[in-house]
mmCIF file of C-alpha atoms in Angstrom:
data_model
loop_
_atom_site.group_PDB
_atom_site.id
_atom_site.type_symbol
_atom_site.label_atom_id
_atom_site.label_comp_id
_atom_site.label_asym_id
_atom_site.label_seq_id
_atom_site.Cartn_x
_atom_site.Cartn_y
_atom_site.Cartn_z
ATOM 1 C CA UNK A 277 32.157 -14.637 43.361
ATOM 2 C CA UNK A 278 34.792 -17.021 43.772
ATOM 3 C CA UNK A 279 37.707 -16.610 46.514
ATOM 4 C CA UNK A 280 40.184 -14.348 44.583
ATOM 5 C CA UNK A 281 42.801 -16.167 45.569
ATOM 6 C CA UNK A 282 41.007 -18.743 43.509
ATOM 7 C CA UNK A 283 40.613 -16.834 40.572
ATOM 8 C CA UNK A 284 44.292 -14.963 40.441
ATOM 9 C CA UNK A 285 46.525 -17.277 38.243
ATOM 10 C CA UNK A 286 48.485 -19.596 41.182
ATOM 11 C CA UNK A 287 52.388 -17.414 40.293
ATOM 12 C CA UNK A 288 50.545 -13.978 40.595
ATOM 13 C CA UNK A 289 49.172 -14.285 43.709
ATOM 14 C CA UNK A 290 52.448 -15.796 45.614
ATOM 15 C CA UNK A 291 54.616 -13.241 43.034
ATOM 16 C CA UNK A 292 56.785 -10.883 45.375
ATOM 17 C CA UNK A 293 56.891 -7.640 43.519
ATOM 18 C CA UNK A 294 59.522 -5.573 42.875
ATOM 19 C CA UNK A 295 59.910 -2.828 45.177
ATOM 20 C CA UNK A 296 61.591 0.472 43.786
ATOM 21 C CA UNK A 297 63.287 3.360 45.938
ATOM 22 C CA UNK A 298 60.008 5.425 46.036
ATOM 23 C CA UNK A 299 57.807 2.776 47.180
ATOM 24 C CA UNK A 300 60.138 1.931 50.547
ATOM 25 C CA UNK A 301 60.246 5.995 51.121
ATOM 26 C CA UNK A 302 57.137 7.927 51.512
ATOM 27 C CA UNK A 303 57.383 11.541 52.882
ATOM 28 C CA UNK A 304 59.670 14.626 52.736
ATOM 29 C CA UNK A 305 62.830 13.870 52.146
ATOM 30 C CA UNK A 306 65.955 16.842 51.923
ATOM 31 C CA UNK A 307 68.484 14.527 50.180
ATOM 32 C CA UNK A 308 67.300 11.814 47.756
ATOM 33 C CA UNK A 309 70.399 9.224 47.201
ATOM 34 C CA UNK A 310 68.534 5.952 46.754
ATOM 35 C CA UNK A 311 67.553 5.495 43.451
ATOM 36 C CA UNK A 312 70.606 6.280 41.495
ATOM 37 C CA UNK A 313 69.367 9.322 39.615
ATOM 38 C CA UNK A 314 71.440 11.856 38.050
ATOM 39 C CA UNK A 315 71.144 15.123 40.408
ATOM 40 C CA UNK A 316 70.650 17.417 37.742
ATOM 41 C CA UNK A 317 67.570 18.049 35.496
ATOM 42 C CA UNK A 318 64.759 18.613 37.857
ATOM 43 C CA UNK A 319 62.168 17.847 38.510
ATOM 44 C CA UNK A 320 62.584 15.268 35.183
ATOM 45 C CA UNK A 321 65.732 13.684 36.882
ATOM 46 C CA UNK A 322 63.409 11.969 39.607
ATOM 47 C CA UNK A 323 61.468 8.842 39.228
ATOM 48 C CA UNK A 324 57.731 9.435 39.290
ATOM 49 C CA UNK A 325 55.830 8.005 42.497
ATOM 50 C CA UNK A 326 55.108 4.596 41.517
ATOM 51 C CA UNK A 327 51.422 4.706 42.927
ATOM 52 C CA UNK A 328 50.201 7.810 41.930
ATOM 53 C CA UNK A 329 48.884 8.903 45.503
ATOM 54 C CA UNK A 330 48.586 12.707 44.676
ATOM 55 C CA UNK A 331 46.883 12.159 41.393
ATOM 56 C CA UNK A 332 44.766 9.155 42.672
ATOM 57 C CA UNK A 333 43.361 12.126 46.006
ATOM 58 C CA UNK A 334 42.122 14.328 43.319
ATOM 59 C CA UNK A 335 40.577 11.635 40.912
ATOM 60 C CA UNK A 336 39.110 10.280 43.815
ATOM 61 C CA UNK A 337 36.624 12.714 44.406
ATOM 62 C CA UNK A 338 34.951 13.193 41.180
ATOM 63 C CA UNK A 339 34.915 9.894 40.488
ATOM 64 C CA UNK A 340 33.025 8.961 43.332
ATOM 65 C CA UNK A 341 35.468 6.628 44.593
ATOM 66 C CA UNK A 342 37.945 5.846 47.848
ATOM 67 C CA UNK A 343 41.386 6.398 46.318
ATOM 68 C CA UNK A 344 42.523 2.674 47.308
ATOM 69 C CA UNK A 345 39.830 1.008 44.620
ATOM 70 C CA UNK A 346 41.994 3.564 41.670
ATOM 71 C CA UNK A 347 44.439 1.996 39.471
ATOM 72 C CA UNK A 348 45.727 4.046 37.068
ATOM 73 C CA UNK A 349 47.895 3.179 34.058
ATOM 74 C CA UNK A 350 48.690 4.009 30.648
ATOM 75 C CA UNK A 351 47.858 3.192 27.219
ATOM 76 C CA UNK A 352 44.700 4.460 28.117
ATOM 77 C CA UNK A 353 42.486 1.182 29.031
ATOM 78 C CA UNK A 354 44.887 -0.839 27.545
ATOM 79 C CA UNK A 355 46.937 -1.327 30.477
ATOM 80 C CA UNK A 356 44.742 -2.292 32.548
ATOM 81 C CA UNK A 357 42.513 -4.520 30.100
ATOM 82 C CA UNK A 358 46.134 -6.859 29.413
ATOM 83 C CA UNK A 359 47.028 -6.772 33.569
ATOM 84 C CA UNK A 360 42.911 -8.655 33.938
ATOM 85 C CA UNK A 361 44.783 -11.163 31.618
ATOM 86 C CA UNK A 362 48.319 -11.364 33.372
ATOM 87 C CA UNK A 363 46.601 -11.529 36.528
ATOM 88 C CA UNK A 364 44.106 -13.666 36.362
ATOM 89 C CA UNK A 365 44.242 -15.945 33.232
ATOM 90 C CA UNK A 366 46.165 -18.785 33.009
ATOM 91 C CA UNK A 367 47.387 -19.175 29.404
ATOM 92 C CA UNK A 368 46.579 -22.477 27.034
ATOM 93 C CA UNK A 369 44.100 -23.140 29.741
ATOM 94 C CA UNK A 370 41.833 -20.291 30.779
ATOM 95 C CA UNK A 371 39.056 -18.540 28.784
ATOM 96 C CA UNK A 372 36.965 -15.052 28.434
ATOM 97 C CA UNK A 373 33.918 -14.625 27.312
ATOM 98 C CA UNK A 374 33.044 -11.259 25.432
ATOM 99 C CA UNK A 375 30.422 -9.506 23.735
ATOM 100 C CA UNK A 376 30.289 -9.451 20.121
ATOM 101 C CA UNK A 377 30.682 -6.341 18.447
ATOM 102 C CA UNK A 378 33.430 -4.944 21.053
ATOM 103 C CA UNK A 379 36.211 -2.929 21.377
ATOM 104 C CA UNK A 380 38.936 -4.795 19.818
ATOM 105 C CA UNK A 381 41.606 -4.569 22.258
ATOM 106 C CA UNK A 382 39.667 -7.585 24.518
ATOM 107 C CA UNK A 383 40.735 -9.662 21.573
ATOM 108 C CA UNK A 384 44.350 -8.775 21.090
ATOM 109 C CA UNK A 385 44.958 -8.802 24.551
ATOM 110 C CA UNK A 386 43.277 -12.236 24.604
ATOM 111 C CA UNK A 387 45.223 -13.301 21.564
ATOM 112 C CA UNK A 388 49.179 -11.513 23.019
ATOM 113 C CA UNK A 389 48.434 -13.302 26.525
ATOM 114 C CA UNK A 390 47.422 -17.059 24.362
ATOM 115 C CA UNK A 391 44.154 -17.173 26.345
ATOM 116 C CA UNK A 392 40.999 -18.543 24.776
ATOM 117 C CA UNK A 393 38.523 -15.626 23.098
ATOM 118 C CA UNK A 394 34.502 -16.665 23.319
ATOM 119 C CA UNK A 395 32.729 -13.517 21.414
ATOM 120 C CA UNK A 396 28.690 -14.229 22.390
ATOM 121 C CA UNK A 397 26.720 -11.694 19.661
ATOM 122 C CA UNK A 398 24.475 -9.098 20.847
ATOM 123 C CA UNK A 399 20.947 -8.626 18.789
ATOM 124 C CA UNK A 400 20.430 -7.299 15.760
ATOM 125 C CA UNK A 401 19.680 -4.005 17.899
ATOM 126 C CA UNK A 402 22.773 -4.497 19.857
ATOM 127 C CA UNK A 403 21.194 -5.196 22.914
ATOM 128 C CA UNK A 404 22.880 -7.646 25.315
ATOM 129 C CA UNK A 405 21.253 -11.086 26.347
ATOM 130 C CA UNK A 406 22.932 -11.588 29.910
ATOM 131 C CA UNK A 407 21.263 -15.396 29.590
ATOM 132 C CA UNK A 408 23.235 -15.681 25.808
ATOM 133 C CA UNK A 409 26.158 -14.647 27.554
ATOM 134 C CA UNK A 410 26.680 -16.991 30.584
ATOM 135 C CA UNK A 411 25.604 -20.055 28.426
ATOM 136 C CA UNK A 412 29.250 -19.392 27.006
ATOM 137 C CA UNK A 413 30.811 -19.359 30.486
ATOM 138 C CA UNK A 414 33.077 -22.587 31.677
ATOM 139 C CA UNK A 415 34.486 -23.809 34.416
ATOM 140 C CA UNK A 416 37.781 -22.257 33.485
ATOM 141 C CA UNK A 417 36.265 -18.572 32.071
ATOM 142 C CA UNK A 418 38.084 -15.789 34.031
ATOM 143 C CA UNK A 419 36.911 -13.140 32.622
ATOM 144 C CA UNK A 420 33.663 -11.146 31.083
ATOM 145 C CA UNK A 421 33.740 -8.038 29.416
ATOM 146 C CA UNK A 422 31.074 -5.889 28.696
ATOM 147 C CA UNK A 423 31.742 -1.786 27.254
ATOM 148 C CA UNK A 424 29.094 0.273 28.248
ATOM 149 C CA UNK A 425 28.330 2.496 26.263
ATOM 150 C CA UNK A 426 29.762 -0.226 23.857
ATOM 151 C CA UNK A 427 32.479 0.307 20.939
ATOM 152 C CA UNK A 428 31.502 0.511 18.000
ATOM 153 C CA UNK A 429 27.596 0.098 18.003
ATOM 154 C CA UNK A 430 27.626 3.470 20.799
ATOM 155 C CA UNK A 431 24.548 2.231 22.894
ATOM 156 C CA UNK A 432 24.724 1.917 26.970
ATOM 157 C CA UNK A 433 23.876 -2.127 28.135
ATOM 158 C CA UNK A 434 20.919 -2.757 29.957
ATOM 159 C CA UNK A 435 21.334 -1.938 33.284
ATOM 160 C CA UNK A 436 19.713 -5.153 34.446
ATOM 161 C CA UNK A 437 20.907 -7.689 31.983
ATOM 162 C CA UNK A 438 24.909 -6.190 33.399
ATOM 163 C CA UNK A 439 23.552 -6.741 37.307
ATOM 164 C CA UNK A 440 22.111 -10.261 35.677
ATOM 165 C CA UNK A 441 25.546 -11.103 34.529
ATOM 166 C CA UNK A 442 27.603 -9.772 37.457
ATOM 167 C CA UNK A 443 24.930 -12.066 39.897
ATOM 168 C CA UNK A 444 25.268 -14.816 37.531
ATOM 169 C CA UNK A 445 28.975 -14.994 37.306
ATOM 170 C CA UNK A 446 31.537 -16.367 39.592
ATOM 171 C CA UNK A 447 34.479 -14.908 37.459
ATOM 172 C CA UNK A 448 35.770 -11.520 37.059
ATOM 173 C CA UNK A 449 33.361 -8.836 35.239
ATOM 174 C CA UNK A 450 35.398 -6.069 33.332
ATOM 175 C CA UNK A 451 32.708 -3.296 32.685
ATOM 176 C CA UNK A 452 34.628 -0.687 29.928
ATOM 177 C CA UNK A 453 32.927 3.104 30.799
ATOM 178 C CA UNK A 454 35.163 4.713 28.683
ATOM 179 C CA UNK A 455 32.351 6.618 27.285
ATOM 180 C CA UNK A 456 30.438 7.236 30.177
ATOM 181 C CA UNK A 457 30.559 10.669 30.395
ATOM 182 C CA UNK A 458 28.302 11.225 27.355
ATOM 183 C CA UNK A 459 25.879 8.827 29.089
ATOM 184 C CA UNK A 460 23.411 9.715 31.474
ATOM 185 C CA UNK A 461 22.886 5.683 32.521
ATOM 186 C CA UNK A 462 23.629 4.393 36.013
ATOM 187 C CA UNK A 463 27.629 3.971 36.838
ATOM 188 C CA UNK A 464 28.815 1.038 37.836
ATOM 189 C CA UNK A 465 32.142 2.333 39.097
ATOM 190 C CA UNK A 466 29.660 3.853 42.065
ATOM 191 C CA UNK A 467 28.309 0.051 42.867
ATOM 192 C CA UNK A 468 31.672 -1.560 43.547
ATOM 193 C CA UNK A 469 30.558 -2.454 46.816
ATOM 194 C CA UNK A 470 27.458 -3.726 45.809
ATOM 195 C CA UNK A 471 29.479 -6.035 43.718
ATOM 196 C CA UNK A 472 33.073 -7.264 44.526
ATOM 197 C CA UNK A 473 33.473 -9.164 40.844
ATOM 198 C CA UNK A 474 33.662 -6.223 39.298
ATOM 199 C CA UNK A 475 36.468 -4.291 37.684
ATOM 200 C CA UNK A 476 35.593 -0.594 35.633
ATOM 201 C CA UNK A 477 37.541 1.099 32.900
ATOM 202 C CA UNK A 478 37.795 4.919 32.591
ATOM 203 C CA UNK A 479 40.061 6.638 30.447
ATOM 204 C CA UNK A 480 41.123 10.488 30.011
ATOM 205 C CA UNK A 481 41.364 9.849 26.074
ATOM 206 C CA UNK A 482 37.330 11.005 25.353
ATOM 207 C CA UNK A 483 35.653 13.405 27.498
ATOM 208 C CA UNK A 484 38.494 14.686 29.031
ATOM 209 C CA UNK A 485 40.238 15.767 25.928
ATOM 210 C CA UNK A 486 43.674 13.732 26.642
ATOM 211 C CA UNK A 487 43.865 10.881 24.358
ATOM 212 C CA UNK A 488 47.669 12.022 24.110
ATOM 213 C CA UNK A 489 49.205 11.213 27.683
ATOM 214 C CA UNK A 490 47.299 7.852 27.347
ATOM 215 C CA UNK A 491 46.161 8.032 30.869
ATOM 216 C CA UNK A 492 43.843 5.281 31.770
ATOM 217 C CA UNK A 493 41.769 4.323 35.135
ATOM 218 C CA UNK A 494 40.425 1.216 36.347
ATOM 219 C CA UNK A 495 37.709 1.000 39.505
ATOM 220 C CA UNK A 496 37.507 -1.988 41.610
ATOM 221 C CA UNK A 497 37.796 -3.255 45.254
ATOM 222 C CA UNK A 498 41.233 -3.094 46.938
ATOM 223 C CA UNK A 499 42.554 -6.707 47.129
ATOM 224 C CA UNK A 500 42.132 -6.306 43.448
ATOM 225 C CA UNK A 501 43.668 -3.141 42.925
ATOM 226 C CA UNK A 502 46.285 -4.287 45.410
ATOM 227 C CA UNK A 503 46.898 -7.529 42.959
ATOM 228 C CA UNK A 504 47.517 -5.386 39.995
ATOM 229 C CA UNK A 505 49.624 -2.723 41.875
ATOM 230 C CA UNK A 506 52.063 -6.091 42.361
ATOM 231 C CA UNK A 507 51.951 -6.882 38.732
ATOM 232 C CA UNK A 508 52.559 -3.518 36.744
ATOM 233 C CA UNK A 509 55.964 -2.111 36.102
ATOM 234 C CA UNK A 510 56.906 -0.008 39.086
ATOM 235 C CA UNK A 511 56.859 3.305 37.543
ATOM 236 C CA UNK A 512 53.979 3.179 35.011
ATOM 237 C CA UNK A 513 52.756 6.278 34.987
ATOM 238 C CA UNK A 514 55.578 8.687 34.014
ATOM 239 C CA UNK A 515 55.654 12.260 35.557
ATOM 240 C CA UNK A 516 54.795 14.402 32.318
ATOM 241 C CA UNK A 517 51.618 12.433 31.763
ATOM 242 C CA UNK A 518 50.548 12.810 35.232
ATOM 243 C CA UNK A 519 51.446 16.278 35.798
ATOM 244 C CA UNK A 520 48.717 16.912 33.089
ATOM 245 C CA UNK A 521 46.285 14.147 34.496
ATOM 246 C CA UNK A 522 46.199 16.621 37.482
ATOM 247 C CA UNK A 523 45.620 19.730 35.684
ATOM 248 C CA UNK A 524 42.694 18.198 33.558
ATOM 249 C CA UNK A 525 41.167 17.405 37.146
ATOM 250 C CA UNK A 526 41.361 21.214 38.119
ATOM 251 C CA UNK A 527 39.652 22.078 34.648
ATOM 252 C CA UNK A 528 36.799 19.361 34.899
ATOM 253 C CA UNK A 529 34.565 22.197 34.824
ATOM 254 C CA UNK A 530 35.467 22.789 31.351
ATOM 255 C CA UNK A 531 35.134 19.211 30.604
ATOM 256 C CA UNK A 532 31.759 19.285 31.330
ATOM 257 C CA UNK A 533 31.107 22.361 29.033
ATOM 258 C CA UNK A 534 33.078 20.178 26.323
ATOM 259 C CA UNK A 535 30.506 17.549 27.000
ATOM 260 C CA UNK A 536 27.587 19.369 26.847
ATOM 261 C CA UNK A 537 28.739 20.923 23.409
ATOM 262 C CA UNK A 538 29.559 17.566 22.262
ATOM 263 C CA UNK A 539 26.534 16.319 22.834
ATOM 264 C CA UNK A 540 24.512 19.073 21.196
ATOM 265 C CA UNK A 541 26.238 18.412 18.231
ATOM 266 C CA UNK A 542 25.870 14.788 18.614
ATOM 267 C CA UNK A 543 21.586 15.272 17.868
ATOM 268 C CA UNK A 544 22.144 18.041 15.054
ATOM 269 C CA UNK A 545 24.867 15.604 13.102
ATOM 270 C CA UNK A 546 22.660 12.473 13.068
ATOM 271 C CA UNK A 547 19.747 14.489 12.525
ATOM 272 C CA UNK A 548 21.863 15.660 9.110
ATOM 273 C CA UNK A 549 22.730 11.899 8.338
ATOM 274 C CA UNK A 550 19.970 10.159 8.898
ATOM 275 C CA UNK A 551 18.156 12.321 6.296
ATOM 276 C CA UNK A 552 20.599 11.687 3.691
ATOM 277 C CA UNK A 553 18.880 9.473 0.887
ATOM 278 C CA UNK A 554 21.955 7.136 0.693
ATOM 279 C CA UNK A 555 21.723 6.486 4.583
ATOM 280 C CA UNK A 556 19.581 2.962 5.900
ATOM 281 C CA UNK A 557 19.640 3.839 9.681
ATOM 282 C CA UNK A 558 21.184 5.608 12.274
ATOM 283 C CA UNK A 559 21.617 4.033 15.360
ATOM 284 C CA UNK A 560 21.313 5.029 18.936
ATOM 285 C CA UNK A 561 23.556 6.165 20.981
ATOM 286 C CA UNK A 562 25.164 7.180 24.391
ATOM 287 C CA UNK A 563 28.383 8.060 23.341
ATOM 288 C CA UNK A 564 30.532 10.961 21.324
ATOM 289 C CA UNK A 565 29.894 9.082 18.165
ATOM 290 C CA UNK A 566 26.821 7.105 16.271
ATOM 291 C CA UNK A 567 27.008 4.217 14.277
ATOM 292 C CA UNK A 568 24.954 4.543 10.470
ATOM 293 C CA UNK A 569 24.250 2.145 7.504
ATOM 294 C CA UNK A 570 24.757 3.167 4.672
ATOM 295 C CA UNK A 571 23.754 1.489 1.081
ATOM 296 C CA UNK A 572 27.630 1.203 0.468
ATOM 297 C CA UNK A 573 30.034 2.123 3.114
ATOM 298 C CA UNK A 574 32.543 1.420 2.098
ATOM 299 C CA UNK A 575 32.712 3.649 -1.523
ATOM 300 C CA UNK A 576 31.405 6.163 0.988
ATOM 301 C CA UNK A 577 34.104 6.289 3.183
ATOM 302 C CA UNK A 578 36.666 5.992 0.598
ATOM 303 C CA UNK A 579 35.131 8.781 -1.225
ATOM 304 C CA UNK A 580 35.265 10.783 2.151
ATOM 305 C CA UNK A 581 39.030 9.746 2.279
ATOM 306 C CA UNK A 582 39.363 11.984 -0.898
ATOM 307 C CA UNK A 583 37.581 14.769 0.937
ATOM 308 C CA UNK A 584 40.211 14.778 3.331
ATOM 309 C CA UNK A 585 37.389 13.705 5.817
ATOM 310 C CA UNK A 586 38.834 10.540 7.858
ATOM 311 C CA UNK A 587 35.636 8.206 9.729
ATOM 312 C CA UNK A 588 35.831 4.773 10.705
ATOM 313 C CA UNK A 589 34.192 2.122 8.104
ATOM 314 C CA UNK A 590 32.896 -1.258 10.682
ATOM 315 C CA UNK A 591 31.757 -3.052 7.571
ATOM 316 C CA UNK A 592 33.983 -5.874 8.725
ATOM 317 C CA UNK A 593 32.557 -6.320 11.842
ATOM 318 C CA UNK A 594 30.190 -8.605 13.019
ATOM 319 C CA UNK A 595 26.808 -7.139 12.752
ATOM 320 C CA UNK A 596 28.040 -4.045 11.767
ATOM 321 C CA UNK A 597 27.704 -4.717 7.939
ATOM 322 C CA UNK A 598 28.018 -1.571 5.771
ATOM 323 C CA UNK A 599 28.642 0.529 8.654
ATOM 324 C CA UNK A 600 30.656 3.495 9.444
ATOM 325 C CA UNK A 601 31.322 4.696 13.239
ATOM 326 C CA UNK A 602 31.366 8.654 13.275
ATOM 327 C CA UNK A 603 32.977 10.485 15.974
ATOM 328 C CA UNK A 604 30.693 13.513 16.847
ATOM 329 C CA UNK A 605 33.466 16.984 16.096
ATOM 330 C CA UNK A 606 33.188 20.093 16.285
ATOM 331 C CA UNK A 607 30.720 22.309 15.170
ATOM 332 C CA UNK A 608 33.013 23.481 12.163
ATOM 333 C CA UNK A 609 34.033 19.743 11.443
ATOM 334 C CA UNK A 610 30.587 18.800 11.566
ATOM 335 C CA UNK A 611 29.950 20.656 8.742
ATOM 336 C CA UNK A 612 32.504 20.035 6.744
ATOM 337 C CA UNK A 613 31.400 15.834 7.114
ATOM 338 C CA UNK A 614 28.019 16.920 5.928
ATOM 339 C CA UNK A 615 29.079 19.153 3.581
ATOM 340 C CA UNK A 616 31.111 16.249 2.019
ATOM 341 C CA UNK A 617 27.977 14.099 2.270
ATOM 342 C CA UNK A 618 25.647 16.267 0.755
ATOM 343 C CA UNK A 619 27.519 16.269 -2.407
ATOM 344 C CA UNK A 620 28.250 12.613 -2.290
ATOM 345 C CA UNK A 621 26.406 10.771 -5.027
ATOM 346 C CA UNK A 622 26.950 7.181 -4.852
#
């Protein structure tokens, strides 16, 4: 890769951040009388620490990684996916290059920040061409990113056509894992050593059951986590959201049962839908949901709307033409979808 000091946007890397109370202090303190809070009210009267340390020691661990390569932020990815644009794009000048379908966040972020948006379409199977992709690369591209398994089409990237475009690129490579839990492909959050142009998203919004405290992670080496700890606003994690962050760690055991059920239900319910007459394919998958084409998906879904039964219709996406993305439930809501479906008629 590229120096980063090359690649970081000229103002962000000579930027002096801000630095609040809690970042000068760091120990036990008796008295606290240096960032003007009101004394009463605790422990909600205190300003959360700013970096997360105690949160970051027990992520650490189960994510396989050395707590100075975790950023952690909220929105869930979202945070994180707009500071890769802040930090290192230059706007009206620089470029990213993305696959095409994606999650649509890349885009908006792309779009809020005024940098240029290259989407490079995967196959007809949703399969990535690494070569496809870095034909679309300039001298002023940034940015890559790849979601793995991807949003909406559910499938996990070739491992070697990723390593292809992370040898092949001099840029940044943003690798979204959101969904890696229900994947049993290779992590790339474990290789960041193996490759110092890379930056991986996590989230606690899927398998972890938390999509409320919008709690998202991002994996990468430390002069680039120590970049974006300059940029984000000093206290960006409040305390209530990572109060729970650190209970979820102590029930990941739990987590993993949730995952296992998940994906046991994830078979049975495409199993169910791919057998329905009205139903062209069902696609792959290494997520908590499946992507299926339907002869008309969209009087499907609005049907299902009158159901009371709420999926996602992707008929407007590219490749994704009378498509709906279905999040794998429960065993009960399961049912109920296919119960719905059974008596649909066209």
């Amino acid at each position: 890769m590229k120096d980063l000091a090359e690649l970081v946007r000229p103002n962000i890397w000579s930027l002096a951040p801000y630095s609040c109370a809690r970042n000068e202090f760091q120990g036990v303190a008796r008295v606290l009388l240096d960032a003007n809070e009101n004394p009463y009210n605790s422990p909600l009267n205190r300003y959360p620490d700013p970096l997360q340390r105690h949160l970051k020691s027990l992520i650490a661990p189960v994510k396989g990684v050395d707590v100075d390569n975790i950023f952690l932020g909220g929105g869930g990815s979202d945070e994180a996916i707009d500071l890769c644009y802040r930090v290192f794009c230059v706007p009206r000048v620089d470029n990213v290059v993305a696959i095409e379908p994606t999650y649509g966040m890349y885009r908006v972020a792309a779009d809020t920040n005024d940098v240029g948006y290259r989407p490079v379409n995967l196959s007809e199977d949703y399969a990535l061409d690494a070569d496809k992709l870095l034909a679309a690369v300039d001298e002023h591209t940034k940015l890559i990113f790849l979601c793995s398994p991807n949003n909406p089409t559910g499938n996990a990237l070739d491992d070697a056509e990723v390593q292809k475009v992370l040898r092949g690129f001099d840029g940044i490579v943003v690798v979204d894992e959101a969904y890696s839990d229900f994947s049993e492909k290779p992590l790339f959050r474990t290789r960041l050593s193996q490759f110092p142009n890379i930056i991986v998203l996590n989230t606690f919004s899927k398998a972890w059951g938390c999509a409320g405290i919008r709690l998202g992670m991002a994996f990468a080496s430390k002069e680039i986590i120590d970049v974006f700890n300059k940029v984000k606003y000093p206290y960006n994690v409040n305390t209530l959201t990572a109060e729970k962050g650190e209970e979820m760690i102590g029930r990941r055991y739990e987590v993993s049962k949730w995952v296992s059920m998940i994906l046991a239900e994830r078979v049975s319910l495409m199993d169910a839908v791919a057998q329905l007459p009205y139903c062209k394919k069902v696609y792959p998958t290494d997520a908590n949901f499946f992507l299926a084409r339907f002869t008309d998906a969209t009087k499907l879904y609005s049907y299902l709307v009158t159901e009371g039964i709420v999926v996602r219709n992707r008929s407007n996406v590219t490749l994704c033409d009378s498509c709906l993305r279905i999040t794998v439930g429960s065993r009960n809501e399961n049912s109920l979808l296919l119960a719905a479906m059974r008596k649909y008629r066209g």
